[in-house]
Coordinates of C-alpha atoms and ligand atoms in Angstrom, one line a residue:
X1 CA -12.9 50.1 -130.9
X2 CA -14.5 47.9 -133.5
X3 CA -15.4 48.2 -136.8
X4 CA -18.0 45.6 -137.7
X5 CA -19.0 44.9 -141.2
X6 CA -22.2 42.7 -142.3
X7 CA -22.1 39.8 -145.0
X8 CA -25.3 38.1 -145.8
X9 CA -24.3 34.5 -147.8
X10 CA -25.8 31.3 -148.5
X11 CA -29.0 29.6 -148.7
X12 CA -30.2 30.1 -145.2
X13 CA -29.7 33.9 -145.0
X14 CA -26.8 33.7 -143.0
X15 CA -25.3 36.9 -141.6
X16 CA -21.4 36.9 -141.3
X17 CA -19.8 39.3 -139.5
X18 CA -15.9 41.0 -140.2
X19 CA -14.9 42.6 -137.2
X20 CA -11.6 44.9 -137.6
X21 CA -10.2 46.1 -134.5
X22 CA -8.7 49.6 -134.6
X23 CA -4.3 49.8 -134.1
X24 CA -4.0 46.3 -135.3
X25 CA -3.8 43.9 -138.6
X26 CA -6.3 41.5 -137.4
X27 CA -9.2 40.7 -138.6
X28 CA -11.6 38.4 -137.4
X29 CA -14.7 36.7 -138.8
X30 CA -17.9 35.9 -136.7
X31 CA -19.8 32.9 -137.9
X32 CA -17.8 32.3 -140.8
X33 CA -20.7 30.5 -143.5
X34 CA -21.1 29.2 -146.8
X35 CA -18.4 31.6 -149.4
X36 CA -14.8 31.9 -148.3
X37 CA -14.1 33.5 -151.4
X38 CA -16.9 36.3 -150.7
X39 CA -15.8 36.4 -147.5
X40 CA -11.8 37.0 -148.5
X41 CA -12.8 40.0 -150.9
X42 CA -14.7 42.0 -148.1
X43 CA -11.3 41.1 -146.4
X44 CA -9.7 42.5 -149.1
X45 CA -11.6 45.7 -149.4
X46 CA -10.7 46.1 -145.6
X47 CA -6.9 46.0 -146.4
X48 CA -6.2 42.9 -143.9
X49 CA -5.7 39.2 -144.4
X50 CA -8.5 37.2 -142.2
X51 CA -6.8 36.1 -139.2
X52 CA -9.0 34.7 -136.8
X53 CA -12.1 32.8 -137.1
X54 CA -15.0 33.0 -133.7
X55 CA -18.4 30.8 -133.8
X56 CA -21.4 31.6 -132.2
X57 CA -22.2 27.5 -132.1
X58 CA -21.8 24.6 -133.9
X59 CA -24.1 24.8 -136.7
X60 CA -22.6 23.8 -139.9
X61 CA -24.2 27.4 -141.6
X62 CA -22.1 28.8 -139.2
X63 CA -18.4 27.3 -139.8
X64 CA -19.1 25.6 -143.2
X65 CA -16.4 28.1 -145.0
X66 CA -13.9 27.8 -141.9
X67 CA -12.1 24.9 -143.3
X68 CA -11.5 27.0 -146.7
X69 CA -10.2 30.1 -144.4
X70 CA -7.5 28.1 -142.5
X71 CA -6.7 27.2 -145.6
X72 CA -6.3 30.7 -147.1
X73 CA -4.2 31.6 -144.0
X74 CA -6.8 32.2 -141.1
X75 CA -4.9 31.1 -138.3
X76 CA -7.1 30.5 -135.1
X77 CA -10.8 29.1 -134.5
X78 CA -12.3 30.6 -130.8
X79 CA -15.4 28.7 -129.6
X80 CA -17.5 28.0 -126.7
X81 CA -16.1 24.8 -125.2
X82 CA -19.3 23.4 -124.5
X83 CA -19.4 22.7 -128.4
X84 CA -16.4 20.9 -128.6
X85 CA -18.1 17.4 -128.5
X86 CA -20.9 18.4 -131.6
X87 CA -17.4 19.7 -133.9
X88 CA -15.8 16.1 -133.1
X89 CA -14.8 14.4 -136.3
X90 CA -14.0 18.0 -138.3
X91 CA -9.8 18.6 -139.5
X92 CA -9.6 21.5 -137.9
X93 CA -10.3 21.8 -134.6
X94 CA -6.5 21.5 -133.5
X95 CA -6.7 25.5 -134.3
X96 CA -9.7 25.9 -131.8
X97 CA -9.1 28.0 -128.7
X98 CA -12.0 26.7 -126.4
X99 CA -13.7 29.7 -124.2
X100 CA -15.7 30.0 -121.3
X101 CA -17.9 32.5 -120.5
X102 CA -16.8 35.8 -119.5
X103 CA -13.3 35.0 -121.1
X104 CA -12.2 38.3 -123.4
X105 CA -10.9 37.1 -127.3
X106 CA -8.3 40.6 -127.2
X107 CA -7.8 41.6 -131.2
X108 CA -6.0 44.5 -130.5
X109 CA -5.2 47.4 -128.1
X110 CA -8.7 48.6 -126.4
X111 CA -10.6 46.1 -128.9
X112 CA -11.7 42.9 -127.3
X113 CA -14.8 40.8 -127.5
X114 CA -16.5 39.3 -124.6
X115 CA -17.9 35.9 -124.6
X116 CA -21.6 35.6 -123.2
X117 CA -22.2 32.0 -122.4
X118 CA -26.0 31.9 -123.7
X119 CA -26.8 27.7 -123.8
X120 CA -30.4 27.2 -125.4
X121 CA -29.9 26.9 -128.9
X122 CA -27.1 25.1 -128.6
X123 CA -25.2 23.9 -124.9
X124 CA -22.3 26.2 -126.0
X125 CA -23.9 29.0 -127.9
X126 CA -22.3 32.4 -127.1
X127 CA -23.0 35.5 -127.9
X128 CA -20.0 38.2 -128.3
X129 CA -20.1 41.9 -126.9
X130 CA -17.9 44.6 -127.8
X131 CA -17.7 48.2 -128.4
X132 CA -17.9 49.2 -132.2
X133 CA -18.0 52.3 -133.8
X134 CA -21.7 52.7 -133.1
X135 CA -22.0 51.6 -129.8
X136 CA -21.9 48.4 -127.4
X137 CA -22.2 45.6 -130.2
X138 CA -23.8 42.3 -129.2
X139 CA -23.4 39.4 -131.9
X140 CA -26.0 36.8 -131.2
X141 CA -25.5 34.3 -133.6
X142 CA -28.7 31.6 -133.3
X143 CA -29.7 33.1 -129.8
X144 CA -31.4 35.9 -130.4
X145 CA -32.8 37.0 -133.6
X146 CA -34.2 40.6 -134.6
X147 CA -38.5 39.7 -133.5
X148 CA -37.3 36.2 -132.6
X149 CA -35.1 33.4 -131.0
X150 CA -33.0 30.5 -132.0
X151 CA -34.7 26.9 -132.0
X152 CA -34.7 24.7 -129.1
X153 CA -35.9 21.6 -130.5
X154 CA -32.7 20.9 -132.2
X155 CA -30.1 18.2 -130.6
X156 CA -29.0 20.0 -127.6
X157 CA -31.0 22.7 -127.4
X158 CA -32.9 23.2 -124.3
X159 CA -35.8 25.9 -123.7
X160 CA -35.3 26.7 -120.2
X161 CA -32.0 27.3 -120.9
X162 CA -32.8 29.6 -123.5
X163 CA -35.3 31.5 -120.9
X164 CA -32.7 32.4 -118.1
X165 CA -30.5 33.3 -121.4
X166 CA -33.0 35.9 -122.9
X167 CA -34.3 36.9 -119.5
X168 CA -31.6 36.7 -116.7
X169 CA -28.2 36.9 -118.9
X170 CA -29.3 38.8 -122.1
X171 CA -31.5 41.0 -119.4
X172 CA -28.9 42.5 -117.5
X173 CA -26.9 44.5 -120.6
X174 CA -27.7 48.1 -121.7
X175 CA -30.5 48.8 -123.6
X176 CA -28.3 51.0 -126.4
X177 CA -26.6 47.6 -127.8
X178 CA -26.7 46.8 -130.9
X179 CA -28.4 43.3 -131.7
X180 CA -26.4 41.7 -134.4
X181 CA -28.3 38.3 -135.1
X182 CA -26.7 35.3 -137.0
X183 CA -29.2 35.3 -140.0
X184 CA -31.3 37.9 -141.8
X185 CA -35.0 37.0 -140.8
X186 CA -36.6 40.2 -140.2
X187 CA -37.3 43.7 -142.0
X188 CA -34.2 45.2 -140.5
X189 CA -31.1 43.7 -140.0
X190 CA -30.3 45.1 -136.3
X191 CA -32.0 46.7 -133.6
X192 CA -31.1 48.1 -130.1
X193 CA -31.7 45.9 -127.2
X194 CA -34.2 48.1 -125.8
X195 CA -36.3 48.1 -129.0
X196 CA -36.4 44.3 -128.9
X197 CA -37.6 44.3 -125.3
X198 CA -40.9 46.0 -126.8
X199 CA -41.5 44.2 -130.1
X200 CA -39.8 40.9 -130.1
X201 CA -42.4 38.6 -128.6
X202 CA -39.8 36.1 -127.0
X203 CA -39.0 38.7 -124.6
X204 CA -42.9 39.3 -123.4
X205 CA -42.8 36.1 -121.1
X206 CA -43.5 36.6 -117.4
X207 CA -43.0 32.6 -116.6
X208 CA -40.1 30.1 -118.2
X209 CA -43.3 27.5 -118.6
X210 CA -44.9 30.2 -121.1
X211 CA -42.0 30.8 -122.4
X212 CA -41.3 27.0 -123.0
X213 CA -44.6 26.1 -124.1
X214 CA -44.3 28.8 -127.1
X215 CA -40.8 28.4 -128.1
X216 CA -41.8 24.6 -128.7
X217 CA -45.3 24.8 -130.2
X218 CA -45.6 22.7 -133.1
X219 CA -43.7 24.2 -136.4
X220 CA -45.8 25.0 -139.1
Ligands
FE2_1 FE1 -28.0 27.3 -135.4

Protein backbone atom coordinates (compact mmCIF):
# COMPACT_ATOMS: atom_id res chain seq x y z
CA UNK A 1 0.00 0.00 0.00
CA UNK A 2 1.02 3.54 -0.97
CA UNK A 3 0.68 6.63 0.29
CA UNK A 4 1.05 9.34 -2.40
CA UNK A 5 1.44 12.94 -1.63
CA UNK A 6 1.19 15.88 -4.29
CA UNK A 7 3.78 18.80 -4.65
CA UNK A 8 3.10 21.43 -7.24
CA UNK A 9 6.77 23.51 -7.80
CA UNK A 10 8.27 25.59 -10.27
CA UNK A 11 7.58 27.72 -13.15
CA UNK A 12 5.89 25.13 -15.37
CA UNK A 13 3.34 23.80 -12.85
CA UNK A 14 5.14 20.85 -12.23
CA UNK A 15 3.48 18.16 -10.12
CA UNK A 16 5.96 16.11 -7.89
CA UNK A 17 4.91 13.15 -6.37
CA UNK A 18 6.20 11.59 -2.68
CA UNK A 19 5.28 8.15 -2.57
CA UNK A 20 5.63 6.34 1.02
CA UNK A 21 5.24 2.78 1.03
CA UNK A 22 3.59 1.31 4.09
CA UNK A 23 6.21 -1.22 6.61
CA UNK A 24 9.23 0.49 5.31
CA UNK A 25 11.56 3.86 5.65
CA UNK A 26 11.62 4.59 2.01
CA UNK A 27 10.52 7.08 0.43
CA UNK A 28 10.54 7.79 -3.04
CA UNK A 29 10.04 10.87 -5.26
CA UNK A 30 8.30 10.77 -8.80
CA UNK A 31 9.45 13.37 -11.10
CA UNK A 32 11.62 15.12 -8.77
CA UNK A 33 11.46 19.21 -10.25
CA UNK A 34 12.65 22.54 -9.61
CA UNK A 35 12.95 22.78 -5.17
CA UNK A 36 14.82 20.15 -3.38
CA UNK A 37 14.56 22.03 -0.38
CA UNK A 38 10.51 22.08 -0.73
CA UNK A 39 10.73 18.80 -1.60
CA UNK A 40 12.99 17.69 1.65
CA UNK A 41 10.45 19.44 4.08
CA UNK A 42 7.28 17.41 2.74
CA UNK A 43 9.90 14.62 3.34
CA UNK A 44 10.26 15.82 6.55
CA UNK A 45 6.68 16.16 7.54
CA UNK A 46 6.38 12.43 6.38
CA UNK A 47 9.07 11.38 8.98
CA UNK A 48 11.51 9.72 6.27
CA UNK A 49 14.63 10.75 4.59
CA UNK A 50 14.09 10.73 0.59
CA UNK A 51 15.57 7.62 -0.60
CA UNK A 52 14.90 6.97 -4.01
CA UNK A 53 14.40 9.21 -6.91
CA UNK A 54 11.97 7.53 -10.29
CA UNK A 55 11.42 9.81 -13.65
CA UNK A 56 8.63 9.71 -15.78
CA UNK A 57 11.25 10.89 -18.82
CA UNK A 58 13.94 12.98 -19.46
CA UNK A 59 12.71 16.44 -19.26
CA UNK A 60 14.81 18.71 -17.33
CA UNK A 61 11.28 19.93 -15.24
CA UNK A 62 11.28 16.55 -14.31
CA UNK A 63 14.89 15.78 -12.65
CA UNK A 64 16.17 19.39 -12.40
CA UNK A 65 16.28 19.01 -8.40
CA UNK A 66 17.66 15.28 -8.61
CA UNK A 67 21.20 16.37 -8.53
CA UNK A 68 20.45 18.43 -5.20
CA UNK A 69 18.67 15.11 -3.70
CA UNK A 70 21.68 12.74 -4.19
CA UNK A 71 23.28 15.19 -2.75
CA UNK A 72 21.07 15.38 0.48
CA UNK A 73 21.37 11.59 0.69
CA UNK A 74 18.78 10.22 -1.99
CA UNK A 75 20.52 7.19 -2.99
CA UNK A 76 19.09 5.66 -6.25
CA UNK A 77 17.67 7.26 -9.67
CA UNK A 78 15.09 4.42 -11.59
CA UNK A 79 14.30 5.40 -15.22
CA UNK A 80 13.15 4.02 -18.46
CA UNK A 81 16.21 2.90 -20.28
CA UNK A 82 15.17 4.16 -23.41
CA UNK A 83 16.07 7.65 -21.95
CA UNK A 84 19.48 6.88 -21.14
CA UNK A 85 20.97 8.45 -24.38
CA UNK A 86 18.82 12.14 -23.79
CA UNK A 87 20.44 12.16 -19.70
CA UNK A 88 24.09 11.64 -21.36
CA UNK A 89 26.42 14.27 -20.13
CA UNK A 90 24.49 14.64 -16.43
CA UNK A 91 26.88 13.61 -12.90
CA UNK A 92 24.65 11.42 -11.83
CA UNK A 93 23.53 8.88 -13.81
CA UNK A 94 26.00 6.24 -12.22
CA UNK A 95 22.99 6.08 -9.49
CA UNK A 96 20.44 5.19 -12.34
CA UNK A 97 18.82 1.78 -12.35
CA UNK A 98 17.57 1.49 -16.05
CA UNK A 99 13.94 -0.26 -16.43
CA UNK A 100 12.04 -1.92 -18.90
CA UNK A 101 8.63 -2.16 -19.06
CA UNK A 102 6.68 -4.31 -16.97
CA UNK A 103 9.81 -4.42 -14.44
CA UNK A 104 8.34 -3.77 -10.61
CA UNK A 105 10.63 -0.82 -8.61
CA UNK A 106 9.62 -2.91 -4.97
CA UNK A 107 9.77 -0.04 -1.96
CA UNK A 108 8.63 -2.19 0.56
CA UNK A 109 6.62 -5.32 1.52
CA UNK A 110 3.23 -5.40 -0.71
CA UNK A 111 4.26 -1.81 -2.12
CA UNK A 112 5.71 -1.77 -5.56
CA UNK A 113 5.33 0.30 -8.60
CA UNK A 114 4.94 -1.01 -11.97
CA UNK A 115 6.61 0.51 -14.95
CA UNK A 116 4.33 1.11 -18.09
CA UNK A 117 6.48 1.60 -21.00
CA UNK A 118 4.32 4.48 -22.75
CA UNK A 119 6.97 6.05 -25.70
CA UNK A 120 5.27 9.22 -27.44
CA UNK A 121 6.26 12.01 -25.44
CA UNK A 122 9.45 10.87 -25.01
CA UNK A 123 11.02 7.14 -26.45
CA UNK A 124 11.32 6.10 -22.76
CA UNK A 125 8.45 7.78 -21.06
CA UNK A 126 6.79 5.51 -18.41
CA UNK A 127 4.08 5.80 -16.54
CA UNK A 128 4.05 4.02 -12.87
CA UNK A 129 0.98 2.01 -11.44
CA UNK A 130 0.55 1.03 -7.98
CA UNK A 131 -1.98 0.67 -5.38
CA UNK A 132 -2.39 3.69 -2.96
CA UNK A 133 -4.54 4.30 -0.30
CA UNK A 134 -7.26 5.42 -2.64
CA UNK A 135 -7.11 3.00 -5.20
CA UNK A 136 -5.00 1.70 -8.24
CA UNK A 137 -2.68 4.94 -8.78
CA UNK A 138 -1.35 5.61 -12.31
CA UNK A 139 1.43 8.39 -12.43
CA UNK A 140 1.70 9.68 -15.88
CA UNK A 141 4.16 12.11 -15.88
CA UNK A 142 4.13 13.97 -19.62
CA UNK A 143 1.90 11.14 -21.09
CA UNK A 144 -1.27 11.72 -20.11
CA UNK A 145 -2.53 14.85 -18.72
CA UNK A 146 -6.01 15.47 -16.84
CA UNK A 147 -8.22 16.81 -20.52
CA UNK A 148 -4.96 16.30 -22.48
CA UNK A 149 -1.67 14.61 -23.59
CA UNK A 150 2.02 15.21 -23.59
CA UNK A 151 3.66 16.83 -26.84
CA UNK A 152 4.90 15.02 -29.66
CA UNK A 153 6.66 17.49 -31.57
CA UNK A 154 9.47 17.62 -29.19
CA UNK A 155 12.99 15.61 -30.04
CA UNK A 156 11.84 12.17 -29.79
CA UNK A 157 8.57 12.31 -29.47
CA UNK A 158 6.55 10.42 -31.92
CA UNK A 159 2.53 10.58 -32.35
CA UNK A 160 1.81 7.18 -33.37
CA UNK A 161 3.52 6.08 -30.64
CA UNK A 162 1.67 8.12 -28.41
CA UNK A 163 -1.69 6.58 -30.05
CA UNK A 164 -1.13 2.78 -29.40
CA UNK A 165 0.02 4.34 -25.77
CA UNK A 166 -3.31 6.08 -24.93
CA UNK A 167 -5.38 3.65 -26.90
CA UNK A 168 -3.87 0.02 -26.81
CA UNK A 169 -1.54 0.23 -23.46
CA UNK A 170 -3.21 2.99 -21.40
CA UNK A 171 -6.65 1.22 -22.73
CA UNK A 172 -6.43 -2.01 -21.22
CA UNK A 173 -6.19 -0.79 -17.15
CA UNK A 174 -9.25 -0.40 -14.93
CA UNK A 175 -11.33 2.39 -15.28
CA UNK A 176 -11.23 3.17 -11.10
CA UNK A 177 -7.33 4.39 -11.40
CA UNK A 178 -6.41 7.31 -10.43
CA UNK A 179 -4.72 9.68 -13.16
CA UNK A 180 -1.82 11.39 -11.56
CA UNK A 181 -0.42 13.76 -14.43
CA UNK A 182 3.17 15.31 -14.30
CA UNK A 183 1.90 18.96 -14.24
CA UNK A 184 -1.10 20.89 -13.06
CA UNK A 185 -2.94 22.00 -16.35
CA UNK A 186 -6.48 21.43 -15.72
CA UNK A 187 -9.37 22.46 -13.01
CA UNK A 188 -8.71 19.32 -11.04
CA UNK A 189 -5.63 17.84 -10.36
CA UNK A 190 -6.66 13.93 -10.85
CA UNK A 191 -9.34 12.07 -12.32
CA UNK A 192 -10.33 8.36 -12.72
CA UNK A 193 -9.44 6.75 -15.82
CA UNK A 194 -12.88 6.18 -16.70
CA UNK A 195 -13.78 9.85 -16.40
CA UNK A 196 -11.06 10.77 -18.82
CA UNK A 197 -12.28 8.30 -21.38
CA UNK A 198 -15.51 10.73 -21.57
CA UNK A 199 -14.06 14.18 -21.40
CA UNK A 200 -10.49 14.22 -22.35
CA UNK A 201 -10.60 14.72 -26.08
CA UNK A 202 -7.25 12.75 -26.90
CA UNK A 203 -9.03 9.71 -26.05
CA UNK A 204 -12.15 10.32 -28.62
CA UNK A 205 -10.01 9.14 -31.72
CA UNK A 206 -11.38 6.19 -33.69
CA UNK A 207 -8.12 6.29 -36.25
CA UNK A 208 -4.18 6.92 -35.14
CA UNK A 209 -4.20 9.41 -38.52
CA UNK A 210 -6.90 11.64 -36.60
CA UNK A 211 -5.32 11.22 -33.76
CA UNK A 212 -1.96 12.29 -35.39
CA UNK A 213 -3.18 15.00 -37.31
CA UNK A 214 -4.66 16.75 -33.99
CA UNK A 215 -1.99 16.01 -31.58
CA UNK A 216 0.33 17.99 -34.14
CA UNK A 217 -1.81 20.86 -35.40
CA UNK A 218 -0.11 23.98 -35.40
CA UNK A 219 0.46 25.52 -31.68
CA UNK A 220 -1.13 28.59 -31.06
FE1 LIG B 1 8.08 16.47 -20.75
Amino acid sequence: MLSIRRLQLGPMANFVYLVAPAHTDRLAVVDPGWDAAAIEAAAEAIGRPVTDLILTHHHGDHRNAVEALLDRGAERVWVHRAERPWLQGLGWTDHCHWLDGGDRIELGPGAALTCIATPGHTPGSQCLLGDSERGPALLTGDTLFIDGCGRCDLPGGDPAAMYHTLYGILGNLDGQTRVLPGHDYAPAAEAALDDQRRTNPYLGFASVQAFVDYRMRPRR
